[in-house]
mmCIF file of C-alpha atoms in Angstrom:
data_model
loop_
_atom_site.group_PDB
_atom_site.id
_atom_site.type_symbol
_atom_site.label_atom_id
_atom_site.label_comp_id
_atom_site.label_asym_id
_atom_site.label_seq_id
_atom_site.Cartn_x
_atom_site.Cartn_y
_atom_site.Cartn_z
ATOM 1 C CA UNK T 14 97.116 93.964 101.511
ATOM 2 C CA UNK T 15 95.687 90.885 102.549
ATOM 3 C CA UNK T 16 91.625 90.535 102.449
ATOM 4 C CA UNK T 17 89.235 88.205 104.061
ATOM 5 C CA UNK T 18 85.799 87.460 102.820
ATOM 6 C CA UNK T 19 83.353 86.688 104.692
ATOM 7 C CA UNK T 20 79.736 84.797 104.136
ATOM 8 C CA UNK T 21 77.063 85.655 104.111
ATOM 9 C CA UNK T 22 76.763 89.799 105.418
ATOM 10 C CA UNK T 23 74.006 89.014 107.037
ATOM 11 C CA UNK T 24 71.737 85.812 108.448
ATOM 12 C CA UNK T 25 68.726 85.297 110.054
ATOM 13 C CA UNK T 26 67.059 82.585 111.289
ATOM 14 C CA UNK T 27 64.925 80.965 113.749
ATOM 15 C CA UNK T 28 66.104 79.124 116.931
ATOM 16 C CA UNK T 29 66.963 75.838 116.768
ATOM 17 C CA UNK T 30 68.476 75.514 113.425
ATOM 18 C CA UNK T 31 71.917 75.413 112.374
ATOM 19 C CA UNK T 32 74.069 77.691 110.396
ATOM 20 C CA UNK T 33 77.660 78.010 108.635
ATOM 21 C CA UNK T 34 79.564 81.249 108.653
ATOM 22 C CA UNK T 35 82.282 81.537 106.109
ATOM 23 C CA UNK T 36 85.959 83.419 105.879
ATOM 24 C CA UNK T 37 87.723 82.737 102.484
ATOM 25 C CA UNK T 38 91.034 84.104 101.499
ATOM 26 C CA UNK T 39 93.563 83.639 98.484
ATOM 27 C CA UNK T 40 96.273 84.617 101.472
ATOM 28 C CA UNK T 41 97.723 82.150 103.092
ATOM 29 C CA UNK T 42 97.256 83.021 107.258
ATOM 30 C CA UNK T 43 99.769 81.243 109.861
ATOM 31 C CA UNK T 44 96.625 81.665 112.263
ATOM 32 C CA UNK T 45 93.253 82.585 112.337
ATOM 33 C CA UNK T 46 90.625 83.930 115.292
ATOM 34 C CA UNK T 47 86.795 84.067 115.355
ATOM 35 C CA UNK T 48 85.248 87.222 117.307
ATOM 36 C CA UNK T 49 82.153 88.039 118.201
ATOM 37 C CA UNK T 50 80.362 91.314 118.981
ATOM 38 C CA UNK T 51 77.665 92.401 120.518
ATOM 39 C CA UNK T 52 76.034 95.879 120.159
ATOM 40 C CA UNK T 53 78.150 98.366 122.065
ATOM 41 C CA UNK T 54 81.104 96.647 122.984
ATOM 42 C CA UNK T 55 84.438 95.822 121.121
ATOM 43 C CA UNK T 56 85.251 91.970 119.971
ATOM 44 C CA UNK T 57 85.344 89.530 122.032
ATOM 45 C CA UNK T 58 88.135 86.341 120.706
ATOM 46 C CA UNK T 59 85.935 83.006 120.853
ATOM 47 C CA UNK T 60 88.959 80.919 119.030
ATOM 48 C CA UNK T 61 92.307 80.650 117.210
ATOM 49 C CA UNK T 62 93.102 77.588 114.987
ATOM 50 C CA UNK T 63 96.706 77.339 114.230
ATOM 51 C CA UNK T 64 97.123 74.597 111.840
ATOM 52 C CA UNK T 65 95.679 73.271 108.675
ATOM 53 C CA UNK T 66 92.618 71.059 108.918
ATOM 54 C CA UNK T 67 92.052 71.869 112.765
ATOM 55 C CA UNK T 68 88.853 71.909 114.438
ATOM 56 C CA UNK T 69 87.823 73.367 117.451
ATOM 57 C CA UNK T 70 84.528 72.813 119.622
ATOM 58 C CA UNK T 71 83.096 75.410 121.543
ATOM 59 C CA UNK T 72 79.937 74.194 123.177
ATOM 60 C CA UNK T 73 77.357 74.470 120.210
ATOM 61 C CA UNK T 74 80.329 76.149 117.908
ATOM 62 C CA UNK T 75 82.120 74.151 115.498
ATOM 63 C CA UNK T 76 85.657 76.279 114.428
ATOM 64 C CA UNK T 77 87.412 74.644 111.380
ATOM 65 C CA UNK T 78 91.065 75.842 109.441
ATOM 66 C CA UNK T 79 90.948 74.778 105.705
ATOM 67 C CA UNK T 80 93.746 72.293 105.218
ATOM 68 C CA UNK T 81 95.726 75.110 103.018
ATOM 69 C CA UNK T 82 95.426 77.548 105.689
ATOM 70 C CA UNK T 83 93.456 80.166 103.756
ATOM 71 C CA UNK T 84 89.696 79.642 104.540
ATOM 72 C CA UNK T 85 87.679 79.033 107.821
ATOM 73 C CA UNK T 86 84.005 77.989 108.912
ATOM 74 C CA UNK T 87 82.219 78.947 111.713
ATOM 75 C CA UNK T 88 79.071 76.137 112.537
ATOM 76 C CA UNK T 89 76.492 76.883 114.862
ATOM 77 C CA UNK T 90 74.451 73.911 116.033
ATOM 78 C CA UNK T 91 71.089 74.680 117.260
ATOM 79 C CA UNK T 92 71.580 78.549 117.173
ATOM 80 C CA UNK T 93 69.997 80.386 120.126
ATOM 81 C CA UNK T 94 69.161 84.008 120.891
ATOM 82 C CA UNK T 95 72.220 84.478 122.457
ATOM 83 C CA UNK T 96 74.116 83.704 119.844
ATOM 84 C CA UNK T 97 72.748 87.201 117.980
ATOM 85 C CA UNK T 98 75.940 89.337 117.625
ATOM 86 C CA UNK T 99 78.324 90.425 114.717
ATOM 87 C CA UNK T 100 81.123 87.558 113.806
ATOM 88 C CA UNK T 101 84.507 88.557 112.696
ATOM 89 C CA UNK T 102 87.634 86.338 111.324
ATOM 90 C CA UNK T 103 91.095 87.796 111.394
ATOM 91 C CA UNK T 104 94.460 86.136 110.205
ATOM 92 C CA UNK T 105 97.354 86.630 110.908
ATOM 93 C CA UNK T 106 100.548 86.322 108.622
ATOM 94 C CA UNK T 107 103.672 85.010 110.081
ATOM 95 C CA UNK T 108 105.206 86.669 112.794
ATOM 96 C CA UNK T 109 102.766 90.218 111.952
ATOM 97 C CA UNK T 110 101.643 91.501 115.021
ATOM 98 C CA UNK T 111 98.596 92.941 113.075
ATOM 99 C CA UNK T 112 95.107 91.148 111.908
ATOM 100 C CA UNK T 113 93.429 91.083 108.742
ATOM 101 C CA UNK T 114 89.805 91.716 109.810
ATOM 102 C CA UNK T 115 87.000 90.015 107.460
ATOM 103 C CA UNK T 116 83.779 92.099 106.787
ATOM 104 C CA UNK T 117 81.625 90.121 109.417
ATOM 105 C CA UNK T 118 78.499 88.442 109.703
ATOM 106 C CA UNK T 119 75.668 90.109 111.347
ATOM 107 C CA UNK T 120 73.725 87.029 112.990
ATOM 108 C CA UNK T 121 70.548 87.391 114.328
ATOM 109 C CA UNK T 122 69.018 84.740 115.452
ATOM 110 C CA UNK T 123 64.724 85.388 116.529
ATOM 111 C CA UNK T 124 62.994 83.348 119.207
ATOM 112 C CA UNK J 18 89.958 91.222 135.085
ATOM 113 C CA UNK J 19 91.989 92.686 131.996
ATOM 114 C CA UNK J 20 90.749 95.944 130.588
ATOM 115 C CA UNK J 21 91.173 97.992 127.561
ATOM 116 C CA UNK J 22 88.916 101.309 128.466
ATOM 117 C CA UNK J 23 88.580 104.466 125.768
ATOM 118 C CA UNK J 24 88.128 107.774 126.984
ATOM 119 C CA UNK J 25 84.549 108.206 125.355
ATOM 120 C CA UNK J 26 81.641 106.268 124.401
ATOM 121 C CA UNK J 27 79.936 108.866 122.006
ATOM 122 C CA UNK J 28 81.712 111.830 120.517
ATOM 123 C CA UNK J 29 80.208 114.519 118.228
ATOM 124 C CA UNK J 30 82.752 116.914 116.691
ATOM 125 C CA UNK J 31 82.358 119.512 114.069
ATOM 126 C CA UNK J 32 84.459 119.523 110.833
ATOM 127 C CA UNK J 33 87.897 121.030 111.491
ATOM 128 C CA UNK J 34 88.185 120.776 114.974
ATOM 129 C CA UNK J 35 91.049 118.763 116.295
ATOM 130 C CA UNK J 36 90.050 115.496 117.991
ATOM 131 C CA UNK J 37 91.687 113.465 120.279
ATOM 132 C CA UNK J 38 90.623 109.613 121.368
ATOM 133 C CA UNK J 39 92.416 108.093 123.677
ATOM 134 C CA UNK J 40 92.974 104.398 124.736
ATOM 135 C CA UNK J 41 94.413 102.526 128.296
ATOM 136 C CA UNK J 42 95.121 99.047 128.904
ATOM 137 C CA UNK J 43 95.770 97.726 132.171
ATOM 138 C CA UNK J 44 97.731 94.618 130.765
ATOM 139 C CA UNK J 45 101.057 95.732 130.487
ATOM 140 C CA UNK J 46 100.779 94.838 126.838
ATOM 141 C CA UNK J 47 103.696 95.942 124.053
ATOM 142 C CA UNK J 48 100.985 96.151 121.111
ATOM 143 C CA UNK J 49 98.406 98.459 120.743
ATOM 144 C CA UNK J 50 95.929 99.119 117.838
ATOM 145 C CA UNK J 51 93.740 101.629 116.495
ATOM 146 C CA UNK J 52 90.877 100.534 114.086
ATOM 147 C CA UNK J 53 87.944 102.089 112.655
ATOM 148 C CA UNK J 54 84.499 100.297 111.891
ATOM 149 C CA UNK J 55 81.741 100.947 109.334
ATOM 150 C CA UNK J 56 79.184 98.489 108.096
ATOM 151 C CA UNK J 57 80.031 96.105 105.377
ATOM 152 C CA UNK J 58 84.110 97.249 106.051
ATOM 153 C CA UNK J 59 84.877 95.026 109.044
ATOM 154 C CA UNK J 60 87.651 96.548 110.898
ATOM 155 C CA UNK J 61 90.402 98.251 109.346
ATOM 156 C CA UNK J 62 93.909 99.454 110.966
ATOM 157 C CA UNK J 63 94.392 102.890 110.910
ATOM 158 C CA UNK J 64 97.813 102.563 113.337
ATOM 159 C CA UNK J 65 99.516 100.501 115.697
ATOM 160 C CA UNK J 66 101.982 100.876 118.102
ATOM 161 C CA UNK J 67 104.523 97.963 119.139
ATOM 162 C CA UNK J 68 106.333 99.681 122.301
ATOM 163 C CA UNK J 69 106.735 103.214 123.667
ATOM 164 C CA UNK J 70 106.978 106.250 120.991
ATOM 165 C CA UNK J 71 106.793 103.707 118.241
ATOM 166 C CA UNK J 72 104.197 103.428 115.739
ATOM 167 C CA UNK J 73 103.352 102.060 112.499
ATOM 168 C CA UNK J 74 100.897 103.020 109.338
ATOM 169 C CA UNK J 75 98.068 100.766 108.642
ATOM 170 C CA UNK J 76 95.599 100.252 105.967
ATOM 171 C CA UNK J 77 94.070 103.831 106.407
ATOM 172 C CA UNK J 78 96.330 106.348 107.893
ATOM 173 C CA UNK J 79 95.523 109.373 105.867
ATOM 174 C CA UNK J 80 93.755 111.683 108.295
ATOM 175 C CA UNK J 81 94.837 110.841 111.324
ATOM 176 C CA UNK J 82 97.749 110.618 114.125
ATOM 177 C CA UNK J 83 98.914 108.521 117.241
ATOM 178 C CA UNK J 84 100.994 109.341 120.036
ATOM 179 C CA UNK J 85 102.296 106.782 122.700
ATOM 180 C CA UNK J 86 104.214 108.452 125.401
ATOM 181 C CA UNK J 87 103.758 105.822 128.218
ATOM 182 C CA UNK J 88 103.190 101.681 127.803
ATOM 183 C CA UNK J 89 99.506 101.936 128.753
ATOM 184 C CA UNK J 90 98.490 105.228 126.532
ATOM 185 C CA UNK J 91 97.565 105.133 122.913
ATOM 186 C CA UNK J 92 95.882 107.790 121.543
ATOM 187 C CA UNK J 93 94.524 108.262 117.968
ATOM 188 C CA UNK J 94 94.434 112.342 116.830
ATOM 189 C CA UNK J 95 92.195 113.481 113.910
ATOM 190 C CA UNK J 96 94.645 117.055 112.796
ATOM 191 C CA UNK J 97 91.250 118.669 111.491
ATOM 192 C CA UNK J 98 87.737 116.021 111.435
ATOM 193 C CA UNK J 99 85.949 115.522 108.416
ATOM 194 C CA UNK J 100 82.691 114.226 107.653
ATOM 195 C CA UNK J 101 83.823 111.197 106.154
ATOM 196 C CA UNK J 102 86.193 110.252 109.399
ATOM 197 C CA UNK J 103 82.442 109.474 111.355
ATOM 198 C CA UNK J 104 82.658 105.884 112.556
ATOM 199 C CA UNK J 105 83.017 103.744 115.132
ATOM 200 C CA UNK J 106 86.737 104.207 116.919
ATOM 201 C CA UNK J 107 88.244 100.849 118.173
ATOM 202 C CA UNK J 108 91.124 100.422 120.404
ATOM 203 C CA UNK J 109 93.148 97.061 121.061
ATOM 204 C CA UNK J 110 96.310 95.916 122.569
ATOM 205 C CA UNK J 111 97.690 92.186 122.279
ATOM 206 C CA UNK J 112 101.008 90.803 124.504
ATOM 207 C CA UNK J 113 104.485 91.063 122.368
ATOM 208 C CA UNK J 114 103.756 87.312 121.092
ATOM 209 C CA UNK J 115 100.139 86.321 121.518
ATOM 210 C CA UNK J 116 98.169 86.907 118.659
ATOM 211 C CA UNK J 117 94.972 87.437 120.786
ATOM 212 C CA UNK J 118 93.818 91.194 120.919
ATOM 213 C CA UNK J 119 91.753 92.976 123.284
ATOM 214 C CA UNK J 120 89.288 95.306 122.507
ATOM 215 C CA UNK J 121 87.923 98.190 124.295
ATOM 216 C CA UNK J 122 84.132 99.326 123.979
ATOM 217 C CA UNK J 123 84.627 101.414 120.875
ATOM 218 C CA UNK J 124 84.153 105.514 120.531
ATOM 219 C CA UNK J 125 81.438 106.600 118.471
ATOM 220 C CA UNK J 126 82.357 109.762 116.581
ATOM 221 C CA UNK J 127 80.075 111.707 114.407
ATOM 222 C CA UNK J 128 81.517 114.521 112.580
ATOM 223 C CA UNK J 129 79.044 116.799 111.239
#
């Protein structure tokens, strides 16, 4: 079984600062998606990077692949309230239909 | 707008009963998923399901069942619920190729 660490468990901080969110494997992943979510619902995908060394810019969220295709970074810039939610990673190997969830990061992010 | 819905939000069983949870997408999707969710786990596949009475083990089948009689059905069965089977109940279905899943809003079950 493939496994997916993730770090830190759990962050807080204050708005306005910046944070890193990190998904290490020793598995190599063809893919790999960021999720977030928020209390009572199910994940929602933010991003997929595809190939090593890709980044990917979603407004304030910085997505990067490690160049070996088995690690991944999540960067907030300027974090806001609404960023506050749980933050999954999930590879996938080859052709697998399935995921290989990480443990998440629990952001919370006070006013 | 696509939707994944589960039949119920909270759940609250007693140990040995037979549960059912059940999952429809309205996407036409091939794949469908099953997870469960408990803090500092992530989310871990109990089965999944890549067309119509087919299914496949995942991490953590022990316990439970599926059944997928039609393309936008997949249920998850517990035979006989035990305390240790309380968790949050996730459902998701991705297209044949895309690796994107979607989720539904989860079943909380609580087995006492």
């Amino acid at each position: 079984t493939q496994l997916l660490e993730q770090s830190p468990q759990f962050l807080s901080i204050q708005e306005g600062e910046n944070l890193t969110v990190y998904c290490n494997s020793s598995s190599v992943f063809s893919s790999l998606q960021w999720y977030r979510q928020e209390p009572g619902e199910g994940p929602v995908l933010l991003v997929t990077v595809v190939t090593g060394g890709e980044v990917k810019k979603l407004k304030r969220l910085t997505f990067q692949f490690g160049d070996a295709r088995k690690d991944s970074s999540l960067h907030i810039t300027a974090a806001q309230p609404g960023d506050t939610g749980l933050y999954l990673c999930a590879g996938a190997a080859g052709s697998a239909r399935q995921l290989t969830f990480g443990s998440g990061t629990q952001l919370t992010v006070l006013p | 707008d696509v939707k994944v819905t589960q039949s119920s939000r909270y759940l609250v069983k007693r140990t040995g009963e037979k549960v059912f949870l059940e999952c429809v997408q309205d996407m036409d999707h091939e794949n469908m998923f099953w997870y469960r969710q408990d803090p500092g786990l992530g989310l871990r596949l109990i089965y999944f399901s890549y067309d119509v009475k087919m299914k496949e083990k995942g991490d953590i089948p022990e316990g439970y069942s599926v059944s997928r009689e039609k393309k936008e059905r997949f249920s998850l069965i517990l035979e006989s619920a035990s305390t240790n089977q309380t968790s949050m109940y996730l459902c998701a279905s991705s297209s044949r190729l895309a690796g994107k899943q979607y989720f539904g809003p989860g079943t909380r079950l609580t087995v006492t």
